[in-house]
Coordinates of C-alpha atoms and ligand atoms in Angstrom, one line a residue:
M1 CA 109.7 64.5 29.4
P2 CA 111.4 63.2 32.2
E3 CA 109.3 62.5 35.3
A4 CA 109.4 64.9 38.4
W5 CA 112.4 64.1 40.3
W6 CA 110.2 63.5 43.3
K7 CA 108.3 60.6 41.6
E8 CA 111.7 58.9 40.9
R9 CA 113.7 59.2 44.1
V10 CA 113.5 57.4 47.3
F11 CA 113.2 59.8 50.2
Y12 CA 114.8 59.3 53.8
Q13 CA 113.8 61.1 56.6
V14 CA 116.3 62.1 59.4
Y15 CA 115.3 63.1 62.7
P16 CA 118.5 65.3 63.6
R17 CA 118.2 65.0 67.0
S18 CA 118.7 61.2 67.5
F19 CA 120.7 61.1 63.9
Q20 CA 124.5 61.2 64.9
D21 CA 126.1 63.8 67.5
S22 CA 129.2 65.3 66.2
S23 CA 129.8 67.7 69.2
G24 CA 129.6 65.2 72.2
D25 CA 126.6 67.1 73.8
G26 CA 124.4 63.9 73.5
I27 CA 122.1 65.6 70.6
G28 CA 122.4 65.0 67.1
D29 CA 123.5 67.7 64.8
L30 CA 124.0 69.1 61.2
R31 CA 127.9 67.8 61.1
G32 CA 127.0 64.3 62.4
I33 CA 124.5 64.1 59.6
I34 CA 127.2 65.3 57.2
S35 CA 129.5 62.6 58.7
R36 CA 127.0 60.0 57.4
L37 CA 126.0 61.2 54.1
D38 CA 127.8 58.4 52.3
Y39 CA 125.7 55.6 54.2
L40 CA 122.7 57.5 52.6
K41 CA 124.3 57.1 49.0
S42 CA 125.1 53.5 49.9
L43 CA 121.2 53.1 50.7
G44 CA 120.2 54.2 47.6
V45 CA 118.1 57.2 48.6
G46 CA 117.9 60.2 46.2
A47 CA 115.9 62.9 48.7
V48 CA 116.2 63.8 52.3
W49 CA 113.5 64.8 54.5
L50 CA 115.1 66.8 57.3
C51 CA 113.0 67.3 60.5
P52 CA 112.8 70.8 61.8
V53 CA 116.3 72.2 62.5
Y54 CA 115.1 75.9 63.1
D55 CA 115.6 77.5 66.3
S56 CA 113.3 76.2 69.0
P57 CA 112.9 76.1 72.6
N58 CA 111.9 72.4 71.7
A59 CA 108.5 72.1 73.8
D60 CA 108.0 69.7 70.7
M61 CA 111.0 68.8 69.5
G62 CA 111.5 71.7 66.9
Y63 CA 107.9 71.4 65.7
D64 CA 107.8 74.8 67.8
I65 CA 109.9 77.2 65.8
R66 CA 111.3 80.5 67.7
D67 CA 113.1 81.7 64.2
Y68 CA 112.4 80.3 61.0
E69 CA 115.9 81.6 59.5
K70 CA 117.7 80.5 62.5
I71 CA 119.5 77.4 63.1
M72 CA 118.8 75.6 66.4
T73 CA 122.0 75.8 68.6
E74 CA 122.4 72.2 69.7
F75 CA 122.3 71.5 65.9
G76 CA 124.8 73.9 64.6
T77 CA 125.3 77.1 62.3
M78 CA 123.9 78.5 59.2
E79 CA 127.3 77.5 57.7
D80 CA 126.9 73.9 59.0
F81 CA 123.7 74.1 57.0
D82 CA 125.0 75.5 54.0
E83 CA 127.9 72.9 53.8
L84 CA 125.0 70.1 54.5
L85 CA 123.3 71.4 51.5
R86 CA 126.6 71.1 49.7
E87 CA 127.5 67.7 50.6
L88 CA 123.9 66.4 49.7
H89 CA 124.0 68.2 46.6
S90 CA 127.4 66.8 45.5
R91 CA 126.2 63.4 46.2
D92 CA 123.1 64.1 43.8
I93 CA 120.7 63.8 46.6
K94 CA 117.7 66.1 47.5
L95 CA 117.1 68.1 50.4
V96 CA 113.5 69.0 51.4
M97 CA 113.1 70.8 54.9
D98 CA 110.2 70.3 57.3
L99 CA 108.3 73.8 57.7
V100 CA 105.5 74.3 60.4
V101 CA 103.2 77.3 59.5
N102 CA 100.2 76.3 61.0
H103 CA 101.8 77.4 64.2
S104 CA 105.0 78.9 65.6
S105 CA 106.7 78.9 69.0
D106 CA 105.1 81.5 71.5
E107 CA 109.0 82.4 71.9
H108 CA 108.7 83.8 68.2
R109 CA 109.0 86.9 68.1
W110 CA 105.6 87.6 66.3
F111 CA 103.9 86.0 69.5
V112 CA 105.9 87.8 72.0
E113 CA 105.0 91.3 70.1
S114 CA 101.3 89.7 69.5
R115 CA 100.5 89.0 73.3
S116 CA 102.0 91.9 74.6
S117 CA 99.0 94.1 74.0
R118 CA 95.8 94.2 72.3
E119 CA 96.7 97.1 69.8
N120 CA 100.2 95.6 69.0
P121 CA 100.8 95.4 64.9
Y122 CA 101.4 91.7 65.3
R123 CA 98.1 90.6 67.5
D124 CA 96.3 89.7 64.6
Y125 CA 99.2 87.3 63.5
Y126 CA 97.7 84.8 65.7
I127 CA 93.7 83.8 66.7
W128 CA 93.0 85.9 69.9
R129 CA 89.2 85.7 71.1
D130 CA 87.1 87.1 74.0
G131 CA 86.1 84.1 76.2
K132 CA 82.8 83.6 76.9
D133 CA 80.8 83.3 80.7
G134 CA 84.6 83.3 81.8
R135 CA 85.4 80.1 79.5
E136 CA 86.9 79.3 76.6
P137 CA 85.8 81.0 73.5
N138 CA 84.6 77.7 72.0
N139 CA 84.7 73.9 73.3
W140 CA 87.6 72.9 70.9
A141 CA 89.9 70.1 72.4
S142 CA 93.6 70.3 71.0
F143 CA 95.7 67.3 69.7
F144 CA 98.2 67.7 73.1
T145 CA 96.0 69.1 75.6
P146 CA 92.5 69.0 76.6
S147 CA 91.6 72.6 76.0
A148 CA 92.7 74.3 72.7
W149 CA 92.8 77.4 74.2
S150 CA 94.8 79.4 76.9
Y151 CA 94.1 82.2 78.8
D152 CA 96.6 85.4 78.7
E153 CA 96.3 86.9 81.8
G154 CA 98.1 90.4 80.6
T155 CA 95.7 91.3 77.8
G156 CA 92.9 89.3 78.8
Q157 CA 91.9 86.9 75.9
W158 CA 92.4 83.5 75.0
Y159 CA 94.7 82.2 72.2
L160 CA 93.9 79.2 70.1
H161 CA 96.9 76.4 69.8
L162 CA 95.8 73.0 68.1
F163 CA 98.9 71.3 69.8
S164 CA 100.4 72.5 73.1
E165 CA 99.8 75.9 74.5
K166 CA 103.4 76.6 73.4
Q167 CA 102.3 76.4 69.8
P168 CA 99.8 79.3 69.0
D169 CA 98.3 78.9 65.5
L170 CA 99.3 81.7 63.1
N171 CA 96.4 83.3 61.6
W172 CA 96.3 82.8 58.1
E173 CA 93.3 85.1 57.3
N174 CA 96.1 88.0 58.0
P175 CA 97.6 88.7 54.5
S176 CA 100.7 90.1 56.5
V177 CA 101.2 86.5 58.0
R178 CA 100.8 84.6 54.7
E179 CA 103.5 87.3 53.2
E180 CA 106.0 86.4 55.7
V181 CA 105.5 82.9 55.6
Y182 CA 105.8 82.9 51.5
A183 CA 109.1 85.5 51.7
M184 CA 110.7 83.1 53.9
M185 CA 110.1 80.2 52.3
N186 CA 111.6 81.7 49.1
R187 CA 114.5 82.9 50.8
W188 CA 115.4 79.1 51.8
F189 CA 115.0 78.4 48.2
D190 CA 117.2 80.8 47.3
R191 CA 119.5 79.2 49.6
G192 CA 119.1 76.0 47.3
V193 CA 116.7 73.8 49.3
D194 CA 114.5 71.5 47.2
G195 CA 111.5 71.5 49.1
F196 CA 108.9 71.5 51.7
R197 CA 107.5 68.8 54.2
M198 CA 104.8 71.1 55.3
D199 CA 103.5 70.0 58.5
V200 CA 99.9 69.7 59.4
I201 CA 99.2 71.8 56.5
T202 CA 95.5 71.0 56.3
V203 CA 94.6 72.4 59.1
I204 CA 95.8 76.2 58.8
A205 CA 92.4 77.6 57.6
K206 CA 89.6 77.8 60.6
A207 CA 85.9 78.1 60.2
P208 CA 85.9 82.1 60.1
E209 CA 83.3 81.9 63.2
L210 CA 85.4 79.1 65.0
P211 CA 81.8 77.6 66.0
D212 CA 81.4 74.8 68.8
G213 CA 82.3 71.4 67.7
T214 CA 79.3 68.9 67.9
G215 CA 81.1 65.6 68.3
A216 CA 81.4 63.6 71.3
P217 CA 83.4 65.2 74.5
G218 CA 86.6 63.9 75.5
S219 CA 88.9 65.0 78.2
G220 CA 87.4 68.0 80.4
G221 CA 84.3 67.9 78.1
Y222 CA 86.5 69.4 75.2
V223 CA 85.4 68.3 71.6
F224 CA 87.7 67.3 68.8
S225 CA 86.5 69.3 65.9
P226 CA 88.4 69.2 62.8
E227 CA 84.9 69.6 60.7
H228 CA 85.7 73.3 61.7
F229 CA 89.7 73.4 61.3
A230 CA 90.4 70.7 58.7
F231 CA 89.8 71.2 54.8
Q232 CA 88.0 74.5 55.0
P233 CA 87.3 76.2 51.8
K234 CA 90.1 78.9 52.5
L235 CA 92.7 76.2 52.2
H236 CA 92.4 75.7 48.7
E237 CA 93.0 79.8 48.4
Y238 CA 95.6 79.6 50.6
L239 CA 97.7 76.7 49.2
R240 CA 97.2 78.1 45.4
E241 CA 98.4 81.3 46.5
M242 CA 101.7 79.6 48.1
R243 CA 102.0 77.9 45.0
R244 CA 102.2 80.6 42.9
R245 CA 104.2 82.5 45.2
C246 CA 106.7 79.9 45.9
F247 CA 106.7 77.2 43.4
D248 CA 105.9 78.4 40.0
G249 CA 109.2 78.4 38.0
R250 CA 111.1 76.5 40.3
S251 CA 112.0 72.5 40.2
C252 CA 110.9 72.4 44.1
M253 CA 108.4 70.0 45.4
C254 CA 105.7 70.3 48.2
V255 CA 104.9 67.2 50.6
G256 CA 101.8 68.1 52.5
E257 CA 101.2 66.3 56.1
T258 CA 97.4 65.9 55.1
S259 CA 96.0 65.0 58.2
F260 CA 92.1 64.2 57.9
V261 CA 92.3 63.7 53.7
T262 CA 90.3 61.1 52.7
T263 CA 90.2 59.2 49.1
E264 CA 87.2 61.8 48.1
N265 CA 88.9 65.0 48.8
A266 CA 92.6 63.9 47.9
N267 CA 92.6 65.0 44.5
S268 CA 91.5 68.9 45.9
L269 CA 95.3 68.9 46.9
V270 CA 97.0 66.8 44.0
G271 CA 95.0 66.9 41.3
D272 CA 95.1 69.2 38.6
G273 CA 95.3 72.3 40.7
R274 CA 98.4 70.9 41.8
E275 CA 98.1 72.7 45.1
L276 CA 100.4 70.0 46.6
D277 CA 103.0 67.7 44.6
L278 CA 102.6 64.7 47.3
L279 CA 100.6 64.1 50.3
F280 CA 100.7 62.2 53.3
Q281 CA 97.7 60.2 54.3
F282 CA 97.5 58.4 57.6
D283 CA 94.8 55.4 56.8
I284 CA 97.4 53.1 57.5
M285 CA 98.8 54.8 60.7
D286 CA 95.3 55.2 62.0
M287 CA 94.0 51.4 61.2
D288 CA 95.3 49.7 64.2
G289 CA 94.0 52.5 66.9
E290 CA 90.0 51.8 66.4
G291 CA 89.5 55.7 67.4
S292 CA 92.0 56.5 69.7
K293 CA 95.9 56.6 68.5
W294 CA 96.9 54.6 72.0
N295 CA 94.8 51.7 70.9
A296 CA 96.9 48.9 69.2
I297 CA 94.9 46.2 67.6
P298 CA 96.7 43.5 65.8
L299 CA 97.1 44.1 62.0
D300 CA 94.2 43.4 59.9
V301 CA 95.9 42.3 56.6
P302 CA 92.2 42.4 54.6
K303 CA 91.8 45.9 55.7
L304 CA 95.2 47.0 54.8
K305 CA 95.2 45.6 51.5
Q306 CA 91.5 47.6 51.0
I307 CA 93.3 50.4 52.1
I308 CA 96.2 50.2 49.9
A309 CA 93.7 49.4 47.1
A310 CA 91.7 52.5 47.8
W311 CA 94.6 55.1 47.8
Q312 CA 96.2 53.3 44.7
G313 CA 92.9 53.8 42.7
A314 CA 92.3 57.4 44.1
I315 CA 95.2 59.5 43.0
D316 CA 97.9 59.2 40.6
W317 CA 101.1 59.2 42.7
N318 CA 101.3 58.1 46.7
T319 CA 103.4 58.3 49.5
L320 CA 104.7 55.1 50.1
F321 CA 105.7 54.9 54.3
L322 CA 104.7 52.6 57.0
G323 CA 106.4 55.1 59.9
N324 CA 107.7 58.3 60.7
H325 CA 108.8 60.6 63.7
D326 CA 105.3 60.4 65.0
Q327 CA 104.5 56.7 64.8
P328 CA 106.0 53.7 66.6
R329 CA 108.8 51.3 64.7
V330 CA 107.2 49.6 61.7
V331 CA 108.8 46.3 62.5
S332 CA 107.3 46.1 66.0
R333 CA 103.8 47.3 64.7
F334 CA 103.5 45.6 61.9
G335 CA 105.8 42.5 61.8
D336 CA 107.0 40.0 64.3
T337 CA 109.9 40.4 66.9
G338 CA 109.3 37.3 68.4
S339 CA 112.2 35.8 67.1
E340 CA 115.4 37.0 65.4
E341 CA 114.5 34.7 62.4
L342 CA 110.7 36.5 61.7
W343 CA 112.0 40.0 63.0
K344 CA 114.6 39.9 60.1
R345 CA 112.2 38.4 57.4
S346 CA 109.0 40.3 58.6
A347 CA 111.1 43.8 58.3
K348 CA 112.1 42.7 54.8
C349 CA 108.5 41.8 54.1
L350 CA 107.2 45.0 54.8
A351 CA 109.3 47.2 53.0
T352 CA 108.7 45.0 49.9
L353 CA 105.2 45.2 50.1
M354 CA 105.3 49.2 50.5
Y355 CA 107.9 50.6 48.4
L356 CA 107.3 48.6 44.9
Q357 CA 103.7 50.3 44.9
R358 CA 103.1 53.0 42.6
G359 CA 104.4 56.3 44.4
T360 CA 107.3 57.9 45.9
P361 CA 108.7 55.6 49.1
F362 CA 109.7 57.5 52.4
I363 CA 111.8 55.7 54.6
Y364 CA 112.4 56.7 58.3
Q365 CA 115.6 56.6 59.9
G366 CA 116.8 53.0 61.4
E367 CA 113.9 51.3 59.7
E368 CA 116.5 49.9 57.1
L369 CA 118.1 48.4 60.3
G370 CA 115.1 47.1 61.5
M371 CA 114.8 49.2 64.7
T372 CA 112.4 48.2 67.0
N373 CA 110.4 50.0 69.9
A374 CA 112.3 51.2 72.9
P375 CA 111.2 49.0 76.4
F376 CA 110.2 52.4 78.2
E377 CA 109.5 51.7 81.9
T378 CA 109.4 55.0 84.1
R379 CA 108.2 58.6 83.1
E380 CA 111.8 59.8 83.4
Q381 CA 112.8 58.2 80.5
L382 CA 110.3 60.0 78.2
R383 CA 110.7 63.0 76.3
D384 CA 107.7 63.6 74.3
V385 CA 105.0 65.9 75.1
E386 CA 102.2 63.8 73.7
E387 CA 103.2 60.9 75.9
L388 CA 103.8 63.2 79.0
N389 CA 100.5 65.1 78.6
L390 CA 98.9 61.7 78.7
L391 CA 100.4 60.4 81.8
A392 CA 99.8 63.9 83.6
L393 CA 96.1 63.4 83.0
C394 CA 95.8 60.0 84.1
K395 CA 93.5 59.5 87.5
G396 CA 94.4 56.4 89.2
E397 CA 96.2 53.2 88.6
T398 CA 93.9 52.0 85.8
E399 CA 94.6 54.7 83.8
L400 CA 97.8 54.8 84.2
E401 CA 98.2 51.2 83.0
R402 CA 96.1 52.0 80.0
A403 CA 98.3 55.0 79.1
W404 CA 101.5 52.9 79.6
R405 CA 100.1 50.4 77.4
G406 CA 99.7 52.7 74.8
I407 CA 103.0 54.3 75.2
K408 CA 104.9 51.2 74.8
A409 CA 102.8 50.2 71.7
K410 CA 102.3 54.0 70.2
G411 CA 104.4 56.4 71.9
R412 CA 106.0 59.0 69.3
D413 CA 109.8 58.0 71.5
N414 CA 109.5 54.9 69.8
A415 CA 110.9 56.4 66.8
R416 CA 113.1 58.8 68.5
T417 CA 115.9 56.6 70.4
P418 CA 118.9 57.3 68.7
M419 CA 119.9 55.7 65.4
Q420 CA 122.0 52.5 66.1
W421 CA 125.5 53.1 64.0
S422 CA 127.6 50.3 66.0
A423 CA 127.6 48.2 68.7
G424 CA 130.1 50.4 70.5
K425 CA 129.4 52.8 73.3
N426 CA 126.2 54.6 73.1
A427 CA 125.7 52.9 69.8
G428 CA 128.2 55.2 67.9
F429 CA 125.6 57.8 68.1
T430 CA 127.5 59.9 70.7
T431 CA 130.5 60.3 73.0
G432 CA 128.4 62.1 75.6
E433 CA 125.4 61.1 77.5
P434 CA 122.2 60.5 75.0
W435 CA 119.1 63.1 75.2
I436 CA 116.9 59.9 75.2
M437 CA 117.6 56.7 76.0
L438 CA 119.0 54.0 73.5
N439 CA 117.7 50.8 72.7
P440 CA 119.6 48.3 74.4
N441 CA 119.3 46.0 71.5
Y442 CA 121.7 48.2 69.4
T443 CA 124.5 45.6 70.4
W444 CA 123.1 43.6 67.6
I445 CA 120.8 45.7 65.7
N446 CA 123.1 48.2 64.4
A447 CA 124.6 49.5 60.8
E448 CA 128.2 48.2 61.3
A449 CA 126.9 44.8 61.8
E450 CA 124.3 44.6 59.2
D451 CA 126.8 46.2 56.6
S452 CA 128.8 43.2 56.6
D453 CA 125.8 40.7 56.7
P454 CA 125.0 40.0 53.4
D455 CA 121.4 38.6 54.8
S456 CA 120.9 41.9 56.8
V457 CA 117.7 43.9 56.9
L458 CA 120.2 46.9 55.5
N459 CA 121.6 44.9 52.6
Y460 CA 117.8 43.9 52.1
Y461 CA 117.0 47.6 51.8
R462 CA 119.8 48.3 49.5
A463 CA 118.9 45.6 47.1
L464 CA 115.5 46.7 47.0
I465 CA 115.9 50.5 46.5
A466 CA 118.5 49.5 43.9
L467 CA 115.9 47.2 42.3
R468 CA 113.3 49.7 41.9
N469 CA 115.3 52.9 40.8
A470 CA 116.7 50.6 37.9
T471 CA 113.2 49.5 37.1
P472 CA 111.1 51.7 34.7
A473 CA 108.0 48.9 35.4
L474 CA 108.5 49.7 39.1
L475 CA 108.5 53.2 38.9
R476 CA 106.3 54.4 36.3
G477 CA 104.3 51.2 35.8
D478 CA 100.3 50.7 36.6
W479 CA 99.6 49.1 39.5
R480 CA 97.1 46.2 39.8
E481 CA 96.3 44.3 42.9
L482 CA 96.0 40.6 42.6
L483 CA 94.4 38.2 44.9
P484 CA 92.2 40.6 46.4
E485 CA 90.5 37.8 48.8
N486 CA 93.3 36.6 50.1
K487 CA 93.7 37.3 54.0
Q488 CA 97.4 36.8 54.0
V489 CA 98.8 37.7 51.2
V490 CA 99.3 41.2 49.9
A491 CA 99.8 40.9 46.2
Y492 CA 100.1 43.0 43.1
A493 CA 101.3 43.7 39.7
R494 CA 103.4 46.4 38.1
E495 CA 103.2 46.6 34.1
L496 CA 105.0 49.0 31.8
E497 CA 105.1 48.4 28.2
G498 CA 104.8 44.6 28.6
E499 CA 107.0 44.4 31.3
K500 CA 105.4 42.8 34.0
Y501 CA 106.4 42.2 37.7
T502 CA 104.7 40.7 40.7
V503 CA 105.2 41.6 44.0
L504 CA 103.7 39.0 46.7
C505 CA 104.0 39.1 50.5
N506 CA 102.6 37.0 53.1
L507 CA 102.0 39.3 55.9
S508 CA 101.4 36.5 58.2
G509 CA 102.8 34.0 60.7
K510 CA 101.3 30.9 58.9
A511 CA 102.0 29.6 55.5
A512 CA 100.1 30.8 52.7
E513 CA 98.5 28.8 49.8
L514 CA 98.6 30.2 46.1
P515 CA 96.3 29.3 43.3
F516 CA 99.6 29.1 41.1
T517 CA 103.1 27.9 41.3
L518 CA 105.6 30.7 41.7
S519 CA 107.5 29.7 38.6
E520 CA 104.3 30.8 36.6
L521 CA 105.0 34.2 37.6
G522 CA 108.6 34.3 36.4
E523 CA 112.1 34.2 37.6
P524 CA 112.5 35.8 41.1
V525 CA 115.0 39.3 41.1
L526 CA 114.2 39.5 44.9
S527 CA 113.3 37.5 47.7
N528 CA 113.6 37.2 51.6
M529 CA 114.3 34.0 51.5
P530 CA 115.0 30.9 49.5
S531 CA 112.2 29.8 47.4
D532 CA 111.2 26.6 45.4
P533 CA 109.8 27.6 42.2
T534 CA 107.4 24.5 42.0
A535 CA 105.9 25.9 45.3
A536 CA 102.1 27.2 45.4
A537 CA 102.7 28.9 48.9
L538 CA 104.3 31.1 50.6
F539 CA 106.4 30.8 54.2
P540 CA 105.3 33.1 57.2
Y541 CA 106.6 36.6 56.0
Q542 CA 108.1 35.7 52.9
A543 CA 108.3 38.3 50.2
L544 CA 109.2 37.5 46.8
V545 CA 109.3 39.6 43.4
L546 CA 109.0 38.2 40.1
K547 CA 109.9 39.4 36.6
R548 CA 107.7 37.5 33.9
S549 CA 110.1 36.2 31.4
Ligands
ISL601 O1 101.9 62.4 66.2 C1 100.0 62.5 66.2 C2 99.5 61.8 67.2 O2 100.2 61.1 68.1 C3 99.5 62.9 65.3 O3 98.4 63.1 65.3 C4 100.2 64.2 65.0 O4 100.0 65.2 65.9 C5 99.9 65.0 63.4 O5 99.9 64.2 62.5 C6 100.7 66.4 63.3 O6 102.0 65.9 63.5 C7 102.7 66.8 63.2 O7 102.6 68.1 63.8 C8 102.8 68.1 65.5 C9 104.0 67.7 65.5 O8 103.9 67.3 66.9 C10 104.3 66.2 64.7 O9 105.7 65.5 65.5 C11 104.4 66.7 63.6 O10 104.7 65.4 62.6 C12 102.6 69.6 65.5 O11 103.6 70.7 65.2

């Protein structure tokens, strides 16, 4: 039986606002994406995850949807969307839409109705409660603001928002909400889309009584309380219902952004019940935060190895990624940007260690060029609601300095600067004024320059993807950890029906000794620098894939 298509293909995440502008308004759009599809094809990807393109007031850059069945005006029209879909399919590239149904925009028709009166039929589409002693109904903190509740003067009640106040949470307990969502998803499937990436899907069900959180209070005394909104029992009921109503009988896939998932509960989502096909877990993304996303401690290779081994052992099929639109740039975070040589070598090393594991790779736009964090200096340069809220809460210089350190290292705008196509005006992204600043290093980190350089990060990604696409053992083979005790080298074997590959990546800035010579493991099929088969060591950030002959 052929494997499910989402296991065999490499995904590429497009952040449309920053990918390619075709209209000159400084904002990327659908026709811009269409004009770059041959680039995606040349990279070897087989599926695109398209960040939200629905009508939105952009309080959270499209993750606040005002109309699930209309395209955001700046991005184009439904005709443009249909053309994008056709053009992708004609190149044998699947399209997976990003869908945000934990919450909508407060400008969505449902919420406008809902807040208009307590008797409105849409009132129960959202989570409204009376306050307690003139305060919020409970002590929950939100991801983006101190309190997860906002007061509505007009109707004298509070509504819940786990994200910004412009992102009210939908009430999944209400069967009408679920029916609306499933019908909408089915209309997108009928249009031809191949799947959904479901935003924060693990928080759609809340503990019915909405009890106070008991953890440590944060800003304003509010408590971040995932124990009452993540992985609630009803979650599984809803996901099974969604599976039945939307996915059964179609060859469409569902990947969940499964915040708070652990190796212990992951199989409740992707195991036999198959509520989701794939899940995004964030253990690697969280490992340098030490409790706060804004901290940035240096990469701990043994810890990274432990996370990789734990997840390879926990579920049959992982998603493989090191960044996305919510994370800083991969090479700035985990590699070495101190010199051009190490920047290039470490970018290639990180891709090798990640994308040849057992699972489905997800590459975030620009990562294949080795794009880096941007040198933001002023508040005016920032666009992300999370960063701006953080600055707004700062009292005094020390807090501001700490916040800026966090924003530079971990802020989401790092990943959202325009795609660097060329060394020309605005990096070839737009003829107008870009909506967010460009990273000035586009003059030398760009697709055009890298396309013609055989040693570029881009051409390495092409070779890596081609190797994976063509090699059954790297697609479907077992995964086995090697050198578990080594503190610098990530090493593993992939094996299928007697074919064996070894992946060796020195993820440190120092040479690493090996207990064998390279030639003992076979012939190199991919490497990021010349290697000596008689050596029993790896150079800093050296990556090597060997095939046993
Ligand atoms: O980005 C984060 C913190 O910096 C994450 O906690 C993030 O908020 C979380 O993973 C949920 O992300 C998703 O939903 C958000 C949206 O802002 C993100 O862009 C999206 O990926 C709310 O819809």
